[in-house]
Each structure stands twice: as C-alpha cells, then as structure tokens.
Coordinates of C-alpha atoms and ligand atoms in Angstrom, one line a residue:
M289 CA -37.1 65.5 27.7
Q290 CA -33.6 64.8 28.1
R291 CA -31.3 68.2 26.6
R292 CA -28.1 69.7 25.2
I293 CA -27.1 72.3 26.8
L294 CA -25.8 75.1 23.9
P295 CA -24.3 77.6 23.5
G296 CA -26.0 80.3 22.4
L297 CA -30.3 81.8 22.9
A298 CA -31.4 79.2 19.8
D299 CA -34.9 78.0 20.2
V300 CA -35.5 79.2 23.3
P301 CA -39.5 79.4 24.8
D302 CA -39.9 83.3 25.3
E303 CA -41.8 81.9 28.7
V304 CA -40.3 80.2 31.3
D305 CA -41.9 78.9 35.0
V306 CA -38.4 80.1 36.0
V307 CA -35.3 82.0 34.6
V308 CA -31.5 81.7 36.2
V309 CA -29.3 84.0 35.8
G310 CA -25.4 83.1 36.3
L311 CA -24.2 79.1 35.6
G312 CA -22.0 79.0 38.1
I313 CA -22.2 76.8 41.3
T314 CA -25.2 78.0 42.8
G315 CA -27.1 78.7 39.5
A316 CA -27.0 75.3 38.0
G317 CA -27.6 74.4 41.6
V318 CA -31.5 76.5 41.3
A319 CA -32.0 75.1 37.5
L320 CA -31.4 71.8 39.3
D321 CA -33.9 72.6 42.1
A322 CA -36.1 73.6 40.3
V323 CA -36.6 71.8 37.7
T324 CA -37.2 68.3 39.8
R325 CA -39.8 69.9 41.0
G326 CA -42.2 69.9 38.1
L327 CA -40.9 73.9 36.9
T328 CA -39.6 74.8 33.6
V329 CA -37.0 76.3 33.4
L330 CA -34.3 78.5 31.2
A331 CA -30.4 78.8 32.3
V332 CA -28.1 81.1 31.0
D333 CA -24.6 82.0 31.6
A334 CA -23.6 85.2 30.1
H335 CA -19.5 82.8 29.2
D336 CA -19.3 79.3 30.0
L337 CA -20.6 77.0 32.4
A338 CA -18.3 77.2 35.7
F339 CA -17.1 80.9 34.1
G340 CA -16.7 82.4 38.0
T341 CA -15.5 81.9 41.3
S342 CA -17.4 78.3 41.1
R343 CA -13.7 77.6 39.2
W344 CA -11.0 79.6 41.5
S345 CA -12.0 77.4 44.9
S346 CA -9.9 75.6 46.8
K347 CA -11.8 72.4 45.8
L348 CA -12.5 71.3 48.6
V349 CA -15.9 69.6 50.3
H350 CA -15.7 71.0 53.7
G351 CA -16.8 70.2 57.5
G352 CA -18.1 73.1 58.7
L353 CA -15.3 73.2 61.6
R354 CA -14.3 77.1 60.4
Y355 CA -17.6 78.1 61.4
L356 CA -17.8 76.1 64.6
A357 CA -13.8 77.9 65.7
Q358 CA -16.2 80.9 65.0
G359 CA -19.0 79.7 67.4
Q360 CA -21.2 79.7 64.4
L361 CA -23.2 76.1 65.3
A362 CA -26.2 76.0 62.7
I363 CA -23.6 77.1 59.4
A364 CA -21.5 74.6 61.1
R365 CA -23.9 71.3 60.8
E366 CA -25.5 72.0 57.3
S367 CA -22.5 72.4 56.2
A368 CA -21.2 68.7 57.3
V369 CA -24.9 67.6 56.6
E370 CA -24.7 68.9 53.1
R371 CA -20.5 67.1 52.3
G372 CA -22.3 64.0 53.3
I373 CA -25.1 64.1 51.1
L374 CA -22.4 65.2 48.7
M375 CA -20.2 62.2 49.3
E376 CA -22.6 59.6 49.9
V377 CA -25.6 60.5 47.8
T378 CA -25.5 63.0 44.9
A379 CA -22.1 63.1 44.0
P380 CA -19.6 60.3 45.9
H381 CA -17.5 60.6 41.9
L382 CA -16.8 63.4 42.0
V383 CA -16.0 64.0 46.1
H384 CA -12.9 62.0 48.4
P385 CA -12.1 61.9 50.7
L386 CA -8.7 63.8 52.0
P387 CA -6.3 63.7 54.7
M388 CA -5.3 66.5 55.9
L389 CA -2.0 66.2 58.0
T390 CA -1.1 69.0 60.1
P391 CA 2.5 69.1 60.8
V392 CA 3.0 69.8 65.0
N393 CA 6.5 71.2 64.8
D394 CA 8.5 73.8 67.0
A395 CA 6.3 76.4 64.5
M396 CA 3.7 75.0 66.6
T397 CA 3.2 75.8 70.8
R398 CA 2.0 73.0 72.6
R399 CA -1.6 74.7 73.4
R400 CA -1.7 75.7 69.7
A401 CA -1.7 72.2 69.5
A402 CA -3.8 70.7 72.4
V403 CA -6.5 73.7 70.6
T404 CA -6.4 72.6 66.9
W405 CA -6.4 68.8 68.4
G406 CA -9.9 69.8 70.6
G407 CA -11.1 71.3 66.7
L408 CA -10.2 68.4 65.1
R409 CA -12.7 66.2 68.4
A410 CA -15.5 68.9 67.4
G411 CA -15.0 67.9 64.0
D412 CA -15.9 64.8 64.1
V413 CA -18.9 65.0 66.4
L414 CA -20.3 67.4 63.9
R415 CA -19.5 64.4 61.4
R416 CA -22.0 62.5 63.4
S417 CA -24.5 64.4 64.3
A418 CA -24.7 64.8 60.3
R419 CA -24.6 60.9 60.2
T420 CA -22.2 61.1 58.0
T421 CA -20.2 57.0 57.8
T422 CA -16.7 56.4 59.3
R423 CA -16.1 54.6 56.3
T424 CA -17.0 57.6 54.3
L425 CA -14.3 60.2 56.6
P426 CA -12.0 58.0 59.0
R427 CA -12.1 60.0 63.2
P428 CA -9.0 62.1 63.2
R429 CA -6.1 60.8 64.7
R430 CA -2.6 61.5 66.9
L431 CA 0.2 60.5 64.6
N432 CA 4.1 60.3 66.1
A433 CA 7.1 61.9 64.9
T434 CA 7.2 58.1 62.6
E435 CA 3.8 58.1 61.1
T436 CA 3.4 62.0 60.5
L437 CA 7.1 61.6 57.3
R438 CA 5.7 57.9 56.4
L439 CA 2.5 60.2 54.8
A440 CA 4.6 63.0 54.0
P441 CA 8.0 62.3 54.1
A442 CA 8.4 65.9 52.2
L443 CA 8.6 67.5 55.9
R444 CA 10.8 68.4 58.0
A445 CA 11.8 66.0 60.2
D446 CA 14.2 67.6 62.4
T447 CA 11.8 70.0 64.4
L448 CA 9.2 67.4 63.7
R449 CA 7.3 66.1 66.9
G450 CA 3.7 64.9 65.1
G451 CA 0.8 65.1 63.4
L452 CA -2.8 65.3 63.2
L453 CA -4.8 64.0 61.3
A454 CA -8.2 64.7 60.0
W455 CA -10.3 63.9 57.3
D456 CA -12.3 66.4 54.5
G457 CA -13.8 65.6 51.4
Q458 CA -12.3 66.5 47.8
L459 CA -13.9 67.6 44.9
E460 CA -12.0 66.0 41.2
D461 CA -12.7 69.5 39.9
D462 CA -14.9 72.1 41.2
A463 CA -15.1 73.3 37.6
R464 CA -16.2 69.8 37.1
L465 CA -19.0 69.8 39.8
V466 CA -20.4 72.5 37.8
V467 CA -20.9 71.0 34.8
T468 CA -22.4 67.4 36.3
V469 CA -24.8 69.9 38.5
A470 CA -26.0 71.7 34.8
R471 CA -26.0 68.5 32.7
T472 CA -27.8 66.9 35.5
A473 CA -30.5 69.4 35.5
A474 CA -30.7 69.4 31.2
S475 CA -31.0 65.6 32.2
Y476 CA -34.1 66.7 33.7
G477 CA -35.3 69.0 30.8
A478 CA -33.7 72.7 31.6
H479 CA -33.2 74.3 29.3
V480 CA -29.3 75.9 29.8
R481 CA -27.6 78.1 27.2
T482 CA -23.9 79.9 28.1
R483 CA -22.8 82.8 25.7
A484 CA -25.9 84.5 27.4
R485 CA -25.4 87.5 28.4
V486 CA -28.7 89.3 30.8
T487 CA -28.8 92.5 29.8
S488 CA -31.8 94.0 32.0
A489 CA -34.1 91.6 34.7
T490 CA -37.2 92.2 36.6
G491 CA -39.1 90.2 38.7
T492 CA -40.9 88.7 35.8
A493 CA -39.3 89.1 32.8
V494 CA -35.7 89.3 31.7
T495 CA -33.7 91.0 28.3
V496 CA -31.1 88.2 27.4
R497 CA -28.9 88.7 25.2
D498 CA -27.3 86.3 22.2
E499 CA -23.6 86.7 22.7
L500 CA -22.4 85.2 19.0
T501 CA -24.9 86.5 17.7
G502 CA -26.4 89.8 19.0
V503 CA -29.9 89.4 18.9
T504 CA -31.5 89.4 22.4
Y505 CA -34.0 87.9 24.3
D506 CA -37.1 88.9 25.7
V507 CA -38.5 86.5 27.9
R508 CA -40.6 85.7 30.2
A509 CA -41.5 84.4 33.9
R510 CA -42.9 83.9 37.1
A511 CA -39.4 83.3 38.8
V512 CA -36.4 85.2 37.5
V513 CA -33.5 84.0 40.3
N514 CA -30.2 86.5 40.4
A515 CA -27.3 83.2 40.6
T516 CA -24.1 85.3 39.3
G517 CA -22.0 86.1 42.2
V518 CA -19.6 88.8 42.6
W519 CA -21.5 90.6 39.2
A520 CA -24.4 90.1 41.2
G521 CA -24.9 94.0 42.0
G522 CA -24.6 94.8 38.0
L523 CA -28.5 93.2 37.7
D524 CA -30.1 93.5 41.2
D525 CA -28.2 97.7 42.1
Q526 CA -29.8 97.0 45.9
V527 CA -26.8 94.4 45.8
R528 CA -23.8 96.0 47.2
L529 CA -21.2 93.6 47.3
R530 CA -16.8 94.0 48.2
P531 CA -15.6 91.1 46.8
S532 CA -11.8 90.2 48.7
R533 CA -9.4 88.0 46.8
G534 CA -8.2 84.6 47.6
T535 CA -5.2 82.9 45.6
H536 CA -3.4 79.5 44.9
L537 CA -0.2 78.0 43.8
V538 CA 0.0 75.4 41.6
L539 CA 3.2 73.4 41.8
R540 CA 4.0 70.0 39.6
A541 CA 3.7 67.1 42.2
S542 CA 7.4 66.9 41.7
A543 CA 7.9 69.6 44.0
L544 CA 7.4 67.8 46.9
P545 CA 8.1 64.7 46.5
H546 CA 5.2 62.1 47.6
T547 CA 3.1 64.4 49.6
R548 CA -0.9 62.0 49.3
V549 CA -1.9 64.3 52.5
A550 CA -3.1 68.1 52.3
V551 CA -1.0 68.9 54.7
M552 CA -2.4 72.4 57.0
V553 CA 1.2 74.5 58.0
P554 CA 0.1 76.7 60.4
I555 CA 0.6 80.8 59.5
P556 CA 3.1 82.0 61.5
G557 CA 2.3 84.8 63.7
T558 CA -1.4 84.3 63.5
R559 CA -3.3 82.3 66.1
S560 CA -5.7 80.3 63.5
R561 CA -4.7 80.5 60.3
F562 CA -3.6 77.7 58.1
A563 CA -1.8 78.0 54.9
M564 CA -3.4 74.9 52.3
V565 CA -0.7 72.4 50.4
L566 CA -3.4 70.4 48.7
P567 CA -2.1 67.3 46.2
Q568 CA -5.0 67.9 43.7
P569 CA -5.7 64.1 41.0
D570 CA -4.1 65.2 37.8
G571 CA -0.7 65.3 39.3
T572 CA -0.2 68.2 40.7
I573 CA -0.3 70.7 44.3
Y574 CA -2.2 73.8 44.4
V575 CA -0.8 76.1 48.1
G576 CA -3.6 78.4 49.3
L577 CA -5.3 80.7 50.2
T578 CA -4.7 84.6 50.8
D579 CA -7.3 87.2 51.9
E580 CA -6.5 90.3 50.2
P581 CA -9.6 93.4 49.5
A582 CA -10.0 93.8 45.5
T583 CA -11.6 96.8 45.2
G584 CA -12.4 98.9 41.8
P585 CA -14.2 96.7 39.0
V586 CA -15.5 93.7 39.0
P587 CA -12.7 91.8 36.5
D588 CA -13.9 88.7 34.3
V589 CA -11.0 87.2 35.3
P590 CA -8.8 88.3 38.8
Q591 CA -5.1 88.5 39.3
P592 CA -2.9 86.8 41.9
S593 CA -0.6 89.6 43.1
E594 CA 3.7 88.4 42.7
A595 CA 3.0 89.3 46.8
E596 CA 0.8 87.2 47.1
I597 CA 2.3 84.8 45.7
E598 CA 5.6 85.5 47.7
F599 CA 3.3 85.7 51.0
L600 CA 2.1 81.6 50.1
L601 CA 5.1 80.3 49.8
G602 CA 6.6 82.3 52.6
A603 CA 3.6 81.0 55.0
V604 CA 4.8 77.1 54.1
A605 CA 8.9 77.0 54.5
S606 CA 9.3 76.6 57.4
A607 CA 7.2 73.0 57.7
F608 CA 9.4 72.0 54.3
T609 CA 12.8 70.0 54.1
T610 CA 13.4 71.6 51.0
P611 CA 10.6 74.6 50.5
P612 CA 9.0 75.1 47.8
T613 CA 10.4 78.6 45.3
R614 CA 9.3 80.6 43.1
G615 CA 10.5 78.6 40.4
D616 CA 8.3 75.7 41.1
V617 CA 5.3 78.1 41.1
V618 CA 3.9 76.8 37.0
G619 CA 0.7 78.2 37.9
A620 CA -1.6 80.7 40.3
F621 CA -4.9 81.1 40.4
A622 CA -7.5 83.4 42.3
G623 CA -11.1 83.4 43.1
L624 CA -13.5 86.6 44.6
R625 CA -15.2 86.0 48.4
P626 CA -18.4 88.4 47.8
L627 CA -18.2 90.6 51.3
I628 CA -22.0 92.5 51.1
E629 CA -22.2 95.9 52.6
V630 CA -24.5 96.6 55.4
A631 CA -26.8 99.3 54.6
G632 CA -25.8 102.4 55.8
T633 CA -22.5 101.6 57.5
D634 CA -19.1 101.4 56.2
A635 CA -19.1 97.6 57.2
T636 CA -19.1 94.1 55.2
A637 CA -21.0 91.2 57.0
D638 CA -19.0 88.0 54.7
L639 CA -21.3 86.0 52.4
S640 CA -18.6 82.8 52.5
R641 CA -19.8 82.3 55.5
R642 CA -24.0 82.0 55.4
H643 CA -25.8 82.4 51.6
A644 CA -28.3 85.0 51.7
I645 CA -31.8 85.8 49.4
L646 CA -33.2 88.5 48.6
T647 CA -35.7 90.0 47.1
S648 CA -35.5 93.0 45.1
A649 CA -38.2 95.9 44.6
T650 CA -38.1 95.3 40.9
G651 CA -38.9 91.2 42.3
V652 CA -35.8 89.6 41.2
T653 CA -34.5 87.5 43.4
T654 CA -31.0 87.5 44.5
V655 CA -29.5 84.3 46.2
V656 CA -25.2 85.2 46.5
G657 CA -22.7 84.0 49.1
G658 CA -22.3 80.3 50.1
K659 CA -20.2 77.5 49.4
L660 CA -19.9 75.1 46.8
T661 CA -20.4 72.1 50.0
T662 CA -23.6 74.0 50.7
Y663 CA -25.1 75.2 46.5
R664 CA -27.6 72.1 47.1
R665 CA -29.6 73.9 50.4
M666 CA -29.2 77.3 49.1
A667 CA -31.1 75.9 45.6
Q668 CA -33.4 74.7 48.1
D669 CA -33.8 77.8 50.0
T670 CA -34.4 79.5 47.1
L671 CA -37.0 77.2 45.6
D672 CA -38.4 77.3 49.0
S673 CA -38.4 81.4 49.8
L674 CA -40.5 81.0 46.0
V675 CA -42.9 79.0 46.8
T676 CA -44.1 80.3 50.2
A677 CA -44.2 83.7 48.8
G678 CA -46.7 82.5 46.1
R679 CA -44.3 83.7 43.6
L680 CA -44.4 79.6 41.5
D681 CA -46.3 76.1 42.7
A682 CA -44.1 74.0 42.6
G683 CA -43.5 70.4 45.1
P684 CA -41.2 70.2 48.0
C685 CA -37.1 70.2 47.2
R686 CA -36.1 66.1 45.6
T687 CA -32.6 66.8 45.1
A688 CA -30.7 65.9 49.1
T689 CA -32.1 62.0 47.3
L690 CA -31.3 62.8 44.1
P691 CA -28.2 61.4 42.8
L692 CA -26.4 64.0 40.2
L693 CA -25.5 61.9 36.4
G694 CA -22.8 59.6 36.2
A695 CA -23.2 59.2 40.4
A696 CA -21.8 55.4 41.8
A697 CA -20.6 53.6 44.8
P698 CA -16.8 53.8 45.2
D699 CA -16.7 50.4 45.2
A700 CA -18.7 50.1 42.3
L701 CA -16.5 52.8 40.4
R702 CA -13.2 50.7 41.3
R703 CA -14.6 47.8 39.7
A704 CA -15.4 50.2 36.8
T705 CA -13.9 48.8 34.0
A706 CA -13.3 51.4 32.1
P707 CA -10.2 54.6 31.5
P708 CA -9.2 55.2 34.7
R709 CA -9.2 58.9 33.9
L710 CA -12.7 59.2 33.1
V711 CA -14.1 57.0 35.5
R712 CA -12.9 59.9 38.1
R713 CA -14.1 62.4 36.2
F714 CA -17.6 61.3 34.3
G715 CA -18.1 58.5 37.6
A716 CA -20.6 55.0 35.8
D717 CA -20.5 58.1 32.7
A718 CA -17.4 56.8 30.9
D719 CA -18.5 54.3 29.0
L720 CA -20.4 57.3 27.2
V721 CA -17.8 59.5 27.3
L722 CA -15.7 56.7 25.4
A723 CA -19.1 55.6 22.9
T724 CA -19.8 58.5 22.2
A725 CA -16.2 59.6 20.8
R726 CA -16.0 56.5 18.9
E727 CA -18.9 57.0 17.7
V728 CA -18.3 60.6 16.7
T729 CA -14.9 60.5 15.3
G730 CA -14.5 56.8 14.4
L731 CA -11.9 56.8 15.3
A732 CA -9.4 53.7 17.7
D733 CA -9.1 54.2 21.7
D734 CA -5.8 54.1 21.6
Q735 CA -5.7 57.7 19.6
L736 CA -9.4 58.5 21.8
L737 CA -7.5 57.6 24.9
A738 CA -3.8 59.3 24.3
P739 CA -3.0 61.2 27.3
V740 CA -1.8 65.0 25.9
S741 CA 1.6 63.9 27.6
D742 CA 3.2 62.6 30.4
I743 CA 2.3 65.1 32.7
V744 CA -1.0 66.6 31.0
P745 CA -3.4 63.4 31.1
V746 CA -6.5 64.4 29.2
T747 CA -7.5 62.9 26.2
L748 CA -9.1 63.5 23.4
A749 CA -12.5 61.0 24.6
E750 CA -12.8 63.8 27.1
L751 CA -13.0 66.6 24.9
V752 CA -15.2 65.2 22.0
F753 CA -18.0 64.4 24.8
A754 CA -17.4 68.3 26.0
V755 CA -18.5 69.2 23.2
T756 CA -21.4 66.7 22.4
H757 CA -22.9 66.5 26.0
E758 CA -21.4 69.5 27.5
G759 CA -22.1 72.1 26.0
A760 CA -18.4 73.5 25.6
H761 CA -17.9 75.8 22.3
D762 CA -14.3 77.0 22.5
V763 CA -10.3 76.0 23.5
G764 CA -11.2 78.4 25.9
D765 CA -13.7 76.6 27.2
L766 CA -12.9 72.8 26.7
L767 CA -9.0 73.6 28.7
D768 CA -10.2 75.9 31.5
R769 CA -13.4 74.9 31.9
R770 CA -14.4 70.9 30.5
T771 CA -10.6 70.3 32.1
R772 CA -8.1 72.7 34.1
V773 CA -5.4 71.9 31.5
G774 CA -5.7 76.2 31.6
L775 CA -4.2 76.2 35.2
V776 CA -0.6 75.5 33.9
A777 CA -0.2 77.6 30.5
A778 CA 2.5 75.4 29.2
D779 CA 0.3 72.8 29.8
R780 CA -2.2 74.3 28.1
A781 CA -0.1 75.8 25.1
A782 CA 1.1 71.4 24.6
A783 CA -3.1 70.8 25.1
E784 CA -3.8 73.4 22.3
A785 CA -3.5 71.2 19.3
L786 CA -5.5 68.4 20.6
A787 CA -8.7 71.1 21.7
R788 CA -8.8 72.3 17.8
R789 CA -9.2 68.8 16.6
A790 CA -11.7 67.7 19.4
L791 CA -13.6 70.3 18.1
R792 CA -13.3 70.3 14.5
L793 CA -14.1 66.3 15.0
A794 CA -17.9 66.9 17.0
A795 CA -18.4 69.3 14.7
T796 CA -18.0 67.3 11.6
P797 CA -18.7 62.9 12.8
A798 CA -17.9 60.3 11.5
G799 CA -20.2 59.0 8.8
A800 CA -22.3 62.5 8.2
A801 CA -20.6 63.9 5.0
Ligands
FAD1162 C1 -10.9 81.6 46.8 C2 -11.9 81.0 47.2 C3 -11.7 79.6 47.2 C4 -12.5 78.6 48.0 N1 -12.8 77.7 48.2 C5 -14.5 76.6 48.3 C6 -14.1 76.0 49.2 O1 -13.2 74.7 49.0 N2 -15.4 74.9 49.0 C7 -15.5 75.5 48.9 O2 -17.2 74.6 49.2 N3 -16.7 76.6 48.9 C8 -15.7 77.2 47.7 N4 -16.0 78.8 48.0 C9 -16.4 79.0 47.1 C10 -17.4 79.0 46.3 O3 -16.2 79.2 45.4 C11 -18.6 80.0 46.4 O4 -19.2 80.3 46.7 C12 -19.2 79.7 44.6 O5 -18.2 78.9 44.0 C13 -20.2 80.4 44.2 O6 -21.0 80.3 43.3 P1 -21.7 81.0 42.2 O7 -22.1 80.3 41.3 O8 -22.6 81.8 43.6 O9 -21.0 82.5 41.5 P2 -19.7 82.5 40.5 O10 -19.7 81.8 40.0 O11 -18.8 84.3 40.0 O12 -20.5 82.2 38.6 C14 -21.6 83.5 38.5 C15 -21.7 83.5 36.6 O13 -22.8 85.2 37.2 C16 -22.1 84.6 35.1 N5 -23.0 85.9 34.8 C17 -22.3 86.7 35.5 N6 -23.8 88.5 35.5 C18 -24.2 87.8 34.3 C19 -25.8 88.3 33.0 N7 -25.4 89.7 33.5 N8 -25.8 86.7 33.0 C20 -25.2 86.3 32.8 N9 -24.6 85.6 33.6 C21 -24.1 85.8 34.7 C22 -21.0 83.9 35.2 O14 -20.2 84.1 34.4 C23 -20.2 82.9 36.3 O15 -20.5 81.9 35.7 C24 -14.2 79.7 47.7 C25 -13.7 80.9 47.1 C26 -13.0 81.4 47.2 C27 -13.2 83.3 46.6

C-alpha cells in the first residue's frame, strides 16, 4: 500500500514489527530494508527527514580509498561495492561520476605524488573487484600540465608539473538521497512521520510525541532501532559518543571560474591529508573539510568556527592563481562525526570508518557510524542481526537490486524531455513532479518552472511536490532539506516568498474550493 510521508502522528498504528527512530540516511535505509522484507514499519524523526548529519556531508559516494590507505581492506571493499550498487542499480539518477584532480605542483614532493598515484591505482583495483564498470567510473590517468590546466584553468600554472585524475561518485544532494530512500520506503507501505520525537524506548515499545500537537502515543513493536546518529546516547545511555566537527565552505562558482572537476589540494604540513574543492550541480563550490573535537552537548545545528573558515581558505590558497578570499565565502556548514568512547578507557574509536550495531540491556538496537555511501549495507546488517537473534521473522534483504523511486539509467535520463533540473533531482519521476504541480496549482508551466533567479535554480514545481509527496511542512523543510537553498543565507531570503507560496498552494489545491 503506497503511503505519503506526513508530519505528525495522526492515525499511526499502535503496533508494528519495527519502529525506526531517526530519519537520516541510516534510519531511512533501515525503514526501506525492513518494509521490503515484508515487515510493518513506523519510522519517525523528531524534526524532519535529513535534519541531522546526513545533510552536512561532502556529498561524495566514496570508493573506500582512505580505508585502503589505513590497511582496512574489508571496509574499503564494502564501500566500493556499495558505491557500485548506488551508481549502477539503486540511484543512478542521484549519483554521478565526479572527476577528481590532484595538481602536482611545488607543494607536492615527487615522493608524495608517487604515493598518491599508487593509491589511485589501488582504488581502481577496488573498483574492478567491486565489478563497477569503467563506463561508470573511468580508470585513473596521469596528466601533463597543459591537460591539467584545461580541466581546471583557475589552477596556478607557474608551479604546476602535471596532475593525477581519478573518479569517484558525487551525490546530487545528500538530503535528496535521504528523502528518496524515505519516499521509497513509504511507497512500499512504511509509515514515515516527521515532527515525531521518541521520548523513551525499550526493545519492544516506544513513547513518541507528536511535536505539532504535543500528544504522546505508545507504540508496541517486535524491534526498536535507534538510528539517531550523534544523538544516539540520548535514547540509550550505554552508547557514549564524543563527536568531531567537519566544516565546509560554500563559494559561488565564479570564485574559481571554470572549475568543473573536484580539486584535491595537499594540506601543507601533513603527509596524506587533502583539502577538497568540490563543484556542485547547483552552481556553487564547496571547500572542505576540517576535523575538530566538538565538546559539550550535541547542538541541533552545529556551527563552523571562524578559525575553521580561515584554515580551509589557507589550505587551498597555494593551488590557485587567484585564491578565494573571506569575501568569496557565501556560506559555511558543519556536521558531526560520531566517535564512540571505548568502555573503561579515555580512548575513542572513529565510527565514521565502519558502523556498529549494539543491543543494549533494554533491548533497543542502535546502529551508528558508517557513511552515506554504506547506508544500504548498514540497514541490511541491522535487520539480519535482528532476524538471526530471533527478534524478527523475515525474508532475506532485497535492497541491493531494488531501484529507488525515479531511478533510471544515465542514457535514459539524458533522453528525458522533462526540465533538466527536475530530471537531475527526481530522475524518471520528473514528469510526476511537474504533473503533480500542474494538478495541485492549476498554474502554467512557465510559472511552475521559473527559477527564483539566475543564481537560485529552485522552482515552484519541486516545492509543491515536496509538500504533497515528501512530507515538507514549513519553509525550513523546503529550503534547508528538500532543496539546499538555505546553504547560502542570501539565496534563502530570495527564495522564501516562493516557499510560502508553495505551502499555500498545496494547502488549497486548485479546484478544491
Ligand atoms: C563533515 C562530514 C562529511 C561527511 N561526508 C561524507 C561523504 O562525503 N560521503 C559519505 O558517504 N559519508 C559522509 N559522511 C558520513 C555521513 O554523513 C554520516 O555517516 C551519515 O549522514 C549519518 O547518518 P545518520 O542517519 O546515522 O545520522 P543523522 O543524519 O544525524 O540522523 C539522525 C536523525 O535522528 C533524529 N533524531 C535524534 N533524536 C531523535 C529522537 N529522540 N526521536 C526521533 N528522531 C530523533 C535527528 O533529527 C536526525 O534527523 C560525512 C560526515 C560528516 C560529519
């Protein structure tokens, strides 16, 4: 039975097989895995889909190169396999190949260049072992200085000896992946609700509060999965996390003209760390990424520090003829990595390498850590562990071969006649988005498809669909998660009126009166 994602808890069942707490990528993935095994599912988030860490990532779908460098072969391979599944089966509409260029210049010794090239070749062996085709991700190549400058003309030429080119996956938008996984889970019958905070949980029941009405509900379940990321300790005090903050800057594309490939800049004074310059499909560029301890209570929305902004600008400066300055920074965002405290010591283990599945004395099963890239495998492992423990009676995992809503091969999407922005963000569902907006508003296409401005590409059509099909409830949902206009404050202000209009139009559909 196809369901819509809804805010609040009206009409939720009082008993299901699985309650999933948290609708970041982990919880959305668990909901999809469970419902497609034939289980009944209630999945809730205290705020909104993708409210937490899942919208603050680098938006990459990694092949596991970093883990390989640390000798963690199994994790590296798992990442490469999941990247291939996302790019070739489940979400080819939301993940595209991204060329990543490492300039070889004065800042890079010959030895570091040789080690980096060796790493990229090893990454290609991983790609092959994961059976991802070179059509999806071409082999790495060494380039001369002229070829390197052709790909990234903003690079500083006088110190450039050449470049190393490799390919990885890039998400259209991390929050869009979460919304699409959640919508797919709902399409199979999962109850997916936002504005619903779990206030207490055991292995067989939760108390959940409707944040819109204040009414609380008790829901019984055969299993309760805590997928609340860096907030996991709030529901299960046996999970102790000490987060670390990762910050990105947002620049306009014009700050580094014609930069259409990602540029990896070695961070001065380190042996193997790189700063990343990441061009985005919406006409911005991100520069990341820091790693700072984040002490104290976990904030709802982590804030980048001025020192991190200066650090990132300094890290990439040497690579460009006209490096970006503080004035070019039109936005900045930060996310928290979960570091888990190792019991009985002061040490922490970095869960951003691999996920952990822990069942506490109360019976709550917590799944934490991992990556956007590996969400599907995390969900599979979680459900498998519950089935093995006899807590759930369900069939095998189906998600490795189950396309998300809108999935279609890149060739088919290139031939699509729907507006390109909608195809990029909704794949084969682009026509459904436009048809829904026409039906709900009664407006003509020129109004539904007009961008907010030359630099803010968001349209009324996608905002209306976000309300009717994706559970968006207010301006924040529309501008900060269903679209990412909110990453630049000035753009957010420019788009606010359109978001309000979408909410009004969706509340009173044409012809309803
Ligand atoms: C800076 C940074 C960059 C990254 N870059 C990448 C990358 O490029 N590629 C990649 O693959 N991975 C990347 N990652 C990792 C990835 O972003 C995370 O592993 C992933 O987003 C974690 O998702 P989650 O669902 O576990 O947590 P979250 O996304 O934080 O979701 C938890 C949800 O739980 C909800 N919640 C909390 N408490 C309650 C409650 N009591 N009741 C109901 N709901 C509740 C919250 O509102 C939130 O929405 C990056 C991580 C960081 C920090």
